[in-house]
C-alpha cells in the first residue's frame, strides 16, 4: 500500500532561480546598505559632513534623532532582504501561491520606500547642511545605489512569478 497519496504528496518544487536573479536579489539588499550605514554612522557621532550644532539642532543627535535614523536604516534594510526569500531553495515560510501576490506587493512597497528615500534625500534640507563637497560626494555615493532597487526588485519578482506560473499552480 502506498503511504503517500496525491492528496498528501508534496507539490513539485519550484524551479530554481537563475543565477542572474539570485545576484539581483542579493544586490537589492546590498543597495540599501550604504545609506543605512551612513545614517548609523551619523547617529553614532561619526563625522559625515554635519557640524555638531547641525546634528543637535536639526537632527536631535545625540537624542531621539539617533533612534530615528537607526530605526530608518533598519526599516529600509528589512524589506530589502525580502528578495532573498524569493530566490531561496531552502526556506519557504509560505506556499508559493501565497508568496507570489505578497512578492508583487512587497516589490511595490520596496520600490516606494527606495523612491521615498531618494525624494527625501534629494529634496530635504539635509544636503544644504553638509559642510563640504567631499561630504556631499560621500553622501551621494551612499544614496546612489537606491536608484537600482526598483529595477532589481521588479526583475526578481517577475522571475519568481514566472517560475511560479510555469509550475502550473499545483498548490
CSV table of C-alpha atoms in Angstrom, one decimal, residues 51 82 88 125 134 156:
chain,number,residue,atom,x,y,z
A,51,UNK,CA,28.6,70.1,12.3
A,82,UNK,CA,12.7,40.1,1.1
A,88,UNK,CA,15.8,30.7,-1.7
A,125,UNK,CA,17.5,70.4,3.5
A,134,UNK,CA,33.7,65.8,-0.2
A,156,UNK,CA,13.4,39.4,-9.1
